Short mmCIF file of C-alpha atoms in Angstrom, two decimals:
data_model
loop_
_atom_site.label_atom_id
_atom_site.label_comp_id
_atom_site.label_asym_id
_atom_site.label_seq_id
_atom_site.Cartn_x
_atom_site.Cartn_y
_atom_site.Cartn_z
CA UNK A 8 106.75 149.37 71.86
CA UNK A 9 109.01 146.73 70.32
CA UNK A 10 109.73 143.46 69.18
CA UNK A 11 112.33 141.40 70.05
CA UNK A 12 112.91 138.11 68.09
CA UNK A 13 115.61 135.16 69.31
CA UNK A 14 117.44 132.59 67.21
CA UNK A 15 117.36 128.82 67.99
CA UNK A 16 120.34 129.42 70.38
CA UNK A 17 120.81 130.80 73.68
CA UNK A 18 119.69 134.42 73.17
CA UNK A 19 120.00 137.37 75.60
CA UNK A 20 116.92 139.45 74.84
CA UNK A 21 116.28 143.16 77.07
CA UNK A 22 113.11 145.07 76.52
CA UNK A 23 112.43 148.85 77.24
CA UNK A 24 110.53 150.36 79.43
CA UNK A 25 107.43 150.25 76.75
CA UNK A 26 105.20 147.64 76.23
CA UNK A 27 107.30 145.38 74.40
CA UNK A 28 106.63 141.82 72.98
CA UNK A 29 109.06 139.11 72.98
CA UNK A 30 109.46 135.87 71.23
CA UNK A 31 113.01 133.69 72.45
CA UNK A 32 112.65 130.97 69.64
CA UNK A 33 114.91 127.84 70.95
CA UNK A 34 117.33 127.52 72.91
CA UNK A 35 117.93 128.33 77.00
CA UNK A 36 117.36 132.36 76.53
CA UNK A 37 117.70 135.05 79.15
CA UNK A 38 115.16 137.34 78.65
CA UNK A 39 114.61 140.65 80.37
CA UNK A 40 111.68 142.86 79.70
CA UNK A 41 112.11 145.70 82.28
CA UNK A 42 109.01 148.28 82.56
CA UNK A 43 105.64 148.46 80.82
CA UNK A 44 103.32 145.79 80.10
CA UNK A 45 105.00 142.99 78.21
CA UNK A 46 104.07 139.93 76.48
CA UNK A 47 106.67 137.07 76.34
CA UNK A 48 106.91 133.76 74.66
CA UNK A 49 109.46 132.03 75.69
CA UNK A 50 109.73 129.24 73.08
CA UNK A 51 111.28 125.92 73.58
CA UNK A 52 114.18 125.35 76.06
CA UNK A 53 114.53 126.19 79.64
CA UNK A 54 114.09 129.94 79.82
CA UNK A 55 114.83 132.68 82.05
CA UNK A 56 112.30 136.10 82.14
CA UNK A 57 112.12 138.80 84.17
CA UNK A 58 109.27 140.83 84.02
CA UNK A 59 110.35 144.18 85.94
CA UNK A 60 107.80 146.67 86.34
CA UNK A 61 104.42 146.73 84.92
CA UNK A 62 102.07 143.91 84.17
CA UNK A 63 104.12 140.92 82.37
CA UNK A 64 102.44 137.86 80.74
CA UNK A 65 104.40 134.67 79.81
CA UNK A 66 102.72 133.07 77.18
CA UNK A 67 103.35 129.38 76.42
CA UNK A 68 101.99 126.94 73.51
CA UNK A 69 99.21 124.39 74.93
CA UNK A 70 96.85 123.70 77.48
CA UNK A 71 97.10 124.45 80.80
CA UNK A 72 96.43 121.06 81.72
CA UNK A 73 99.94 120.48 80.08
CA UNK A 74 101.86 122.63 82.33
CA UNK A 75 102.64 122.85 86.39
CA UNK A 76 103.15 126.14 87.75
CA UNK A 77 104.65 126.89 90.81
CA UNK A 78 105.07 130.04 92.68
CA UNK A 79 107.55 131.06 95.52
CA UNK A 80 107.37 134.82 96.93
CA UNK A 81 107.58 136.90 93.82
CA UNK A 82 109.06 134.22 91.77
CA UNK A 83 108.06 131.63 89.26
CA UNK A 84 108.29 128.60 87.23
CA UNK A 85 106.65 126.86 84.35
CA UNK A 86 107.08 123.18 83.94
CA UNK A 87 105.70 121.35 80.74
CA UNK A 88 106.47 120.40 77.23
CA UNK A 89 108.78 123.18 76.47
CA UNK A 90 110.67 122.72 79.12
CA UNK A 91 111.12 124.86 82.19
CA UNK A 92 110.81 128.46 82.43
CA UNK A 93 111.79 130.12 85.73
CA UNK A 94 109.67 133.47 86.16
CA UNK A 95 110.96 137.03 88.42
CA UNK A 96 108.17 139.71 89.23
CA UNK A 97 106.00 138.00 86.46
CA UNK A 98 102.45 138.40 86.70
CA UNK A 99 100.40 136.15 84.77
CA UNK A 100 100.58 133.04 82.69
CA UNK A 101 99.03 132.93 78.99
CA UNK A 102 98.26 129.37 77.76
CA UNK A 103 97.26 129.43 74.17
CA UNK A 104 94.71 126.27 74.36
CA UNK A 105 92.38 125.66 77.01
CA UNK A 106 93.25 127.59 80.11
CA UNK A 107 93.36 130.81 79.56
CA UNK A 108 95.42 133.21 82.06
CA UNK A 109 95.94 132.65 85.31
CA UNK A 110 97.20 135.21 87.87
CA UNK A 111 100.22 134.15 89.91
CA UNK A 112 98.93 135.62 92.75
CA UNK A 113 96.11 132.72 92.59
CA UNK A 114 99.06 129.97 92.20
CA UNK A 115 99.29 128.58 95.87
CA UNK A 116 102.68 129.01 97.50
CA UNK A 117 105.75 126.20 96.86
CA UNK A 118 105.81 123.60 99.22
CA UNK A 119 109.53 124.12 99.76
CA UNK A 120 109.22 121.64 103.62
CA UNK A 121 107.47 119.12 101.76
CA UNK A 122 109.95 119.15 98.36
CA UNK A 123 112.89 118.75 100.68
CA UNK A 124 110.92 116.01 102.84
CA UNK A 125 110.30 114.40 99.57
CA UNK A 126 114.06 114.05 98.79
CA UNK A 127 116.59 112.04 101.20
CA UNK A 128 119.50 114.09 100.04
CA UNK A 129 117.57 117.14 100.48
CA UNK A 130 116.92 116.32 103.51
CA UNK A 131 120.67 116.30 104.74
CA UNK A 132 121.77 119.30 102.66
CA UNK A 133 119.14 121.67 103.74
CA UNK A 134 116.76 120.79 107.06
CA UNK A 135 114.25 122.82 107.39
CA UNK A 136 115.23 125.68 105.19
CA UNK A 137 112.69 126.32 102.98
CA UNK A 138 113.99 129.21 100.78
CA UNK A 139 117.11 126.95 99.94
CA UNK A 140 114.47 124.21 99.25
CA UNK A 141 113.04 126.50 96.14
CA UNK A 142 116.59 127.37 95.21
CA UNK A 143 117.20 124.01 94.46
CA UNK A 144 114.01 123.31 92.67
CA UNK A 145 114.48 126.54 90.41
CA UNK A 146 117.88 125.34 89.78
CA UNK A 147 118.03 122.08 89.34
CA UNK A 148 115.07 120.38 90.80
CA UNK A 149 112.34 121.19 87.71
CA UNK A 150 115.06 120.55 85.11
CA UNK A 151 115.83 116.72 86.80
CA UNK A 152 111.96 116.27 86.98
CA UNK A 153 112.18 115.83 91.13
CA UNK A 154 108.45 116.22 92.42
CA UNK A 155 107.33 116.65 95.94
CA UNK A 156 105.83 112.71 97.14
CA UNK A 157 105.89 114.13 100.95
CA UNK A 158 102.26 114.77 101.95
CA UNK A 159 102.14 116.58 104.89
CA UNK A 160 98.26 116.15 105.29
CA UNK A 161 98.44 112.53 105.92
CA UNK A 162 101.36 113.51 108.41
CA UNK A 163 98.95 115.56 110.57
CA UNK A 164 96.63 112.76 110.14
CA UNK A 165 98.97 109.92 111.49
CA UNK A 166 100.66 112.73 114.18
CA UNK A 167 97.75 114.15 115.78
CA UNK A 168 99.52 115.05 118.63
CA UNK A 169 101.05 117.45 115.92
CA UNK A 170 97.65 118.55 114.40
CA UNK A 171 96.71 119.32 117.75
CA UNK A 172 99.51 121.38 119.07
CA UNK A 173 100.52 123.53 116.16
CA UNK A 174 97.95 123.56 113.57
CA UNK A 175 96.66 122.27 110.21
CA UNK A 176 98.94 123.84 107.67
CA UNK A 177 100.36 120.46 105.53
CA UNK A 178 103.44 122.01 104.54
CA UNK A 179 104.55 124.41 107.30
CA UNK A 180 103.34 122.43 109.89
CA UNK A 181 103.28 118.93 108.95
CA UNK A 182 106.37 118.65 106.85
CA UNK A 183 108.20 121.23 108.52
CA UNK A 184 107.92 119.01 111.78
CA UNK A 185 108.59 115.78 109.71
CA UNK A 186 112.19 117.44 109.10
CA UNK A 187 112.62 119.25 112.28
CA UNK A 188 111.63 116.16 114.60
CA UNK A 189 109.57 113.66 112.93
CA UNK A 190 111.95 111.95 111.22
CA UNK A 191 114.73 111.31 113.75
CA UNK A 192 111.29 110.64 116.14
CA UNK A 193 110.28 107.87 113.62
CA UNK A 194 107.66 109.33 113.02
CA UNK A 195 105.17 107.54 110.12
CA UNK A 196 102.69 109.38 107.72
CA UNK A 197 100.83 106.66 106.55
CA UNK A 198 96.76 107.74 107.76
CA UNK A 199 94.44 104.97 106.63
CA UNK A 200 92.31 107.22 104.57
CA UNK A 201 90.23 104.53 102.58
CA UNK A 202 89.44 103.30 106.11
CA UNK A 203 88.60 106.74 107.42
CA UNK A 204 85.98 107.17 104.47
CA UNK A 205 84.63 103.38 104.70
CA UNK A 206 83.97 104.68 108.52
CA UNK A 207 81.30 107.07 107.30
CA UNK A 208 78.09 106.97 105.06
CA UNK A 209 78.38 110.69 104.53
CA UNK A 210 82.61 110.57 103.32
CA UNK A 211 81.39 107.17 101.51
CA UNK A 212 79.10 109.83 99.55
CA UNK A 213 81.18 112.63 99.37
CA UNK A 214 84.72 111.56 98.54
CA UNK A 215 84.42 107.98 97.53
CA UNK A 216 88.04 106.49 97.30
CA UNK A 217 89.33 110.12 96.84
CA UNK A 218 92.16 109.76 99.60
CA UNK A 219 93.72 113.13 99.16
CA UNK A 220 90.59 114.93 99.53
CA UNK A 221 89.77 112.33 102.45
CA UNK A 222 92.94 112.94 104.51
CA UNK A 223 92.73 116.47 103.60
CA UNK A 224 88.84 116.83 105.51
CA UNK A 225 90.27 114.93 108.57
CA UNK A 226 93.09 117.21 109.03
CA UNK A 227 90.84 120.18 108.37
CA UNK A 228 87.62 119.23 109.78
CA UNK A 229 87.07 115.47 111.10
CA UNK A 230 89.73 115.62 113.65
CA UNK A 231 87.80 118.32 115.60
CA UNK A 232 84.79 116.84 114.91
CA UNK A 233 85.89 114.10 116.78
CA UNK A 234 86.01 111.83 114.00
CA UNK A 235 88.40 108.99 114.09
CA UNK A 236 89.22 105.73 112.17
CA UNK A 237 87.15 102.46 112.92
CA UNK A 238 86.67 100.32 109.78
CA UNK A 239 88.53 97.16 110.31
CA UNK A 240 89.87 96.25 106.65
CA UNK A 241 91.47 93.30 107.63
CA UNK A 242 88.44 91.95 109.88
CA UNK A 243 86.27 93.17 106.78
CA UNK A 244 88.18 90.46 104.38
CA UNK A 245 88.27 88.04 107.23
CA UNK A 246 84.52 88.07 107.38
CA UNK A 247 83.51 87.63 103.35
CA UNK A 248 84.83 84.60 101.77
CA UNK A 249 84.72 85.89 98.25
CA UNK A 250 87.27 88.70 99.63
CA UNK A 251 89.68 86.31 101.42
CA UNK A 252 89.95 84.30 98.01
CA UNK A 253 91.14 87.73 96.10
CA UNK A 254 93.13 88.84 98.61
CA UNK A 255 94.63 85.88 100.54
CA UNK A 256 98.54 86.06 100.26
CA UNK A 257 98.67 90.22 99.49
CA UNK A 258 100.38 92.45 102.12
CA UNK A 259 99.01 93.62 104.88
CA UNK A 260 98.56 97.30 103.20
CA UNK A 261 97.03 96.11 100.04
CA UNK A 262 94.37 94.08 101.68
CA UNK A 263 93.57 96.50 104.40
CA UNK A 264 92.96 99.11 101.51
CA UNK A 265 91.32 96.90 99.11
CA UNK A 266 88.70 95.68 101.98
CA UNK A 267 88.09 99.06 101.99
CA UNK A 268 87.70 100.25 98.70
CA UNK A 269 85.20 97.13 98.15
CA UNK A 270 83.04 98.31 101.14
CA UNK A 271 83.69 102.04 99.69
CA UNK A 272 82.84 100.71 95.89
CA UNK A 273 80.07 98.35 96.70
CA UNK A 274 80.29 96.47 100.25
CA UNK A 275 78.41 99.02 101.95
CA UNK A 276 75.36 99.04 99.31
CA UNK A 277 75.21 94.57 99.27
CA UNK A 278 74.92 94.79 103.01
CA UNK A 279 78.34 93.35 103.54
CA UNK A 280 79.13 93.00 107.38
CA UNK A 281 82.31 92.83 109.56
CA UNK A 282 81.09 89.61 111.72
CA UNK A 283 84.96 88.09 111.95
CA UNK A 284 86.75 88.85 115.79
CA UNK A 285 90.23 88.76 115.57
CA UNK A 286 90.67 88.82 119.49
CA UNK A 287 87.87 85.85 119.69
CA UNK A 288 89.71 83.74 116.61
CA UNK A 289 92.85 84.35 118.46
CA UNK A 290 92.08 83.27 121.73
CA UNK A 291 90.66 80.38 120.09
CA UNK A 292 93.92 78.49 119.28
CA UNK A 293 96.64 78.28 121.41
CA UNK A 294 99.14 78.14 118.15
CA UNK A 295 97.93 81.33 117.10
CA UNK A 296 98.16 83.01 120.83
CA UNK A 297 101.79 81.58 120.87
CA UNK A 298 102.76 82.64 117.26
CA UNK A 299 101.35 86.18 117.37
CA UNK A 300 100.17 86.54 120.96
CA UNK A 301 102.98 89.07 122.13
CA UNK A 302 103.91 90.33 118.94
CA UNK A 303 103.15 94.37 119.86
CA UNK A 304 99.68 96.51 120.81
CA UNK A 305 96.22 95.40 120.95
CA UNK A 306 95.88 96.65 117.57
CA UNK A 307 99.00 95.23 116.02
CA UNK A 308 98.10 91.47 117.30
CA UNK A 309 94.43 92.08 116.03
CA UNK A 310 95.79 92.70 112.75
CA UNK A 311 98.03 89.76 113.05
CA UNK A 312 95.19 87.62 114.00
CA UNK A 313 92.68 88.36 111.19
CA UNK A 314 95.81 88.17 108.53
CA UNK A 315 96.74 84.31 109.50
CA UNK A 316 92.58 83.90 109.50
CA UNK A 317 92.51 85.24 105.98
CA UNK A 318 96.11 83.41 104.93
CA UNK A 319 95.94 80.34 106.72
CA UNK A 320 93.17 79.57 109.17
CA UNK A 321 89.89 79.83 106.56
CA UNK A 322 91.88 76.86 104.53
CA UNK A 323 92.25 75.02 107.68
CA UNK A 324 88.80 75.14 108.43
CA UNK A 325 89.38 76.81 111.89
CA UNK A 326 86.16 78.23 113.27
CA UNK A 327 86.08 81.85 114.15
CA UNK A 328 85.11 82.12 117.59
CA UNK A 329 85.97 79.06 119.78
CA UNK A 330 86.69 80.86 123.15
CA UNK A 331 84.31 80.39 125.96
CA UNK A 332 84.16 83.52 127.60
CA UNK A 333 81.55 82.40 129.87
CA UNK A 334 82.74 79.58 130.86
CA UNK A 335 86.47 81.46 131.57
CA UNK A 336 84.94 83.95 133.17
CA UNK A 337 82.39 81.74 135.39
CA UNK A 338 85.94 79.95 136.64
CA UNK A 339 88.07 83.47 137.12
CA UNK A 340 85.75 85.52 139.59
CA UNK A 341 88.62 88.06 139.85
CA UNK A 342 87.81 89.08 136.21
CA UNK A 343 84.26 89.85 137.07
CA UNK A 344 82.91 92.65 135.06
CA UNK A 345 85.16 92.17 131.58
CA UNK A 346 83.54 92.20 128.26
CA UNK A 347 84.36 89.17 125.94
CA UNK A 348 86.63 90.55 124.15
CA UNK A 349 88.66 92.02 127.35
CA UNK A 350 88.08 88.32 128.87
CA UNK A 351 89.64 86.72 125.32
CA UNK A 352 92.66 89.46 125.63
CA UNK A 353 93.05 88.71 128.78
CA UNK A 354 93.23 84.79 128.18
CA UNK A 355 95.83 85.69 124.92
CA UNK A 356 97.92 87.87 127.59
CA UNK A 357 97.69 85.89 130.93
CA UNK A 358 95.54 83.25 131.31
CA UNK A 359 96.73 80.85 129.10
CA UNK A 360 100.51 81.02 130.66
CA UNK A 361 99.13 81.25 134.39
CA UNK A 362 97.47 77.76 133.30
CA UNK A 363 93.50 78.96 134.20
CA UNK A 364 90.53 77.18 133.14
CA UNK A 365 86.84 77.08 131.33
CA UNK A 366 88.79 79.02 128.10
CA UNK A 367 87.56 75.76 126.01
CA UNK A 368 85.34 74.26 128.18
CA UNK A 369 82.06 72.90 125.72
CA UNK A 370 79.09 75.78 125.19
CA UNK A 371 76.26 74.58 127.10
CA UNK A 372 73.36 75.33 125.49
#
């Protein structure tokens, strides 16, 4: 058993083949410890061990609430305060605070896709190859503190022609795809997951505005339950004035989300209600039908329609719902058997350019 002690430069320390204990000081040290059972310390700088044979521990100053490991076939590499240590056939991690050791084995595996989906000029050096994805965050990625922002999860979620076809896995599935196809496909990840939890009382209880763990359970679980998104943020604000006020004049994004979060937070237990109809308010005013009326899907115009309600139409004093879709349909027999809001589409789409009647004809009573 032995010692080995570096300086504060860039030392090259190699062990035995006995349980030897190292200690690299400063500096960006190579350190080698070869067989038995070793216990290494790094210090400060961005450090280099191999363990070899035998059981090898890294042990660094701190919590390991302070540190990010990461883990890629039998490599490894410890981000934090002392700066980055890249591991080979190392075993555990020692953190000298709270923390413990943990087993690299336990680490879950790099998500090499999803780092190089994160990073537009990873994107065009590498494609889809994932071991030259960790290359580059061993290298050079950790050191430049690059993270991976690509979540693969709430690419399933969006793509669930994806999640259907090939699987669940975020990062082997959902950003491999992304780089394969997805992105030359156009392909979004943006999965309403505030609105997917506002949807139900039971992920309401269980995740609250935890949108990770949200998109996560619909990729996992609530797509094959069957489970989709219905919770209207948009029509949500529309419908409480108090909302409208704090969010008029936001994007689109922010107030969808934050109608959400406020059903999520405390909508849901005051008994707020979604009463506002974006199709009704739109086929209300020909203005609106003109201005928005053929701007994309049924969901896209919706959208449209409850935004100029929440921006606009509320100070104008507009009323909600001033479509007769009795009296249309009473004076369009050929649309016999449409719901209102199918007779108020219809109107948005056709009827008002093919000049039919009884769309504003007075409610009789």
């Amino acid at each position: 058993m032995a010692v080995y002690v570096g300086t504060g430069g860039d030392d090259r320390l190699i062990g035995t083949n006995s349980d030897d204990t190292f200690a690299g000081a400063a500096g960006n040290d190579f350190i080698e410890a070869r067989g038995g059972n070793d216990l290494i310390d790094p210090g400060t700088g961005n450090d280099r061990v191999e363990g070899g044979d035998g059981r090898d521990t890294v042990r660094v100053m701190g919590d390991q609430s302070q540190y990010e490991v990461f883990r890629y076939d039998s490599e490894g590499l410890v981000r934090g305060p002392d700066g980055v240590d890249t591991l080979l056939d190392v075993e555990a991690v020692q953190f000298t605070g709270v923390g413990g050791t943990l087993d690299l084995k336990d680490v879950n595996e790099f998500f090499s896709y999803s780092y190089i989906a994160s990073h537009g000029d990873l994107i065009a050096a590498y494609g889809a190859n994932a071991g030259a994805g960790w290359a580059h965050f061993r290298d050079y990625g950790a050191v430049e503190g690059r993270d991976i922002t690509f979540d693969g999860n709430a690419y399933l979620a969006a793509n669930t022609d994806v999640l259907a076809g090939l699987g669940a896995n975020a990062d082997e599935v959902g950003a491999k795809h992304f780089l394969e196809y997805g992105r030359a496909e156009g392909r979004s990840n943006d999965f309403a997951a505030l609105s997917y939890i506002a949807t139900y009382d039971d992920l309401r209880e269980t995740f609250g505005t935890d949108t990770a763990a949200a998109t996560a359970h619909f990729v996992q679980d609530g797509f094959k339950e069957g489970r989709s998104v219905s919770f209207d943020g948009l029509a949500y604000v529309a419908s409480n004035e108090s909302l409208r006020e704090q969010f008029a004049g936001e994007s689109q994004s922010a107030i969808e989300n934050g109608g959400a979060r406020d059903f999520i937070e405390a909508g849901a237990a005051a008994g707020r209600e979604t009463t506002f109809d974006p199709l009704q308010y739109l086929a209300s005013y020909t203005d609106v039908i003109e201005a928005y009326g053929k701007q994309g899907s049924i969901g896209q115009i919706s959208d449209l329609a409850s935004l100029h309600y929440i921006n606009n139409g509320a100070d104008e004093g507009r009323e909600v719902d001033g479509f007769n879709e009795q009296a249309y349909l009473a004076k369009n027999g050929d649309l016999a058997g449409m719901g209102a809001d199918q007779l108020a589409l219809h109107w948005i789409q056709y009827g008002l350019a093919e000049g039919r009647d009884g769309a504003y004809d007075p409610v009789i009573g």
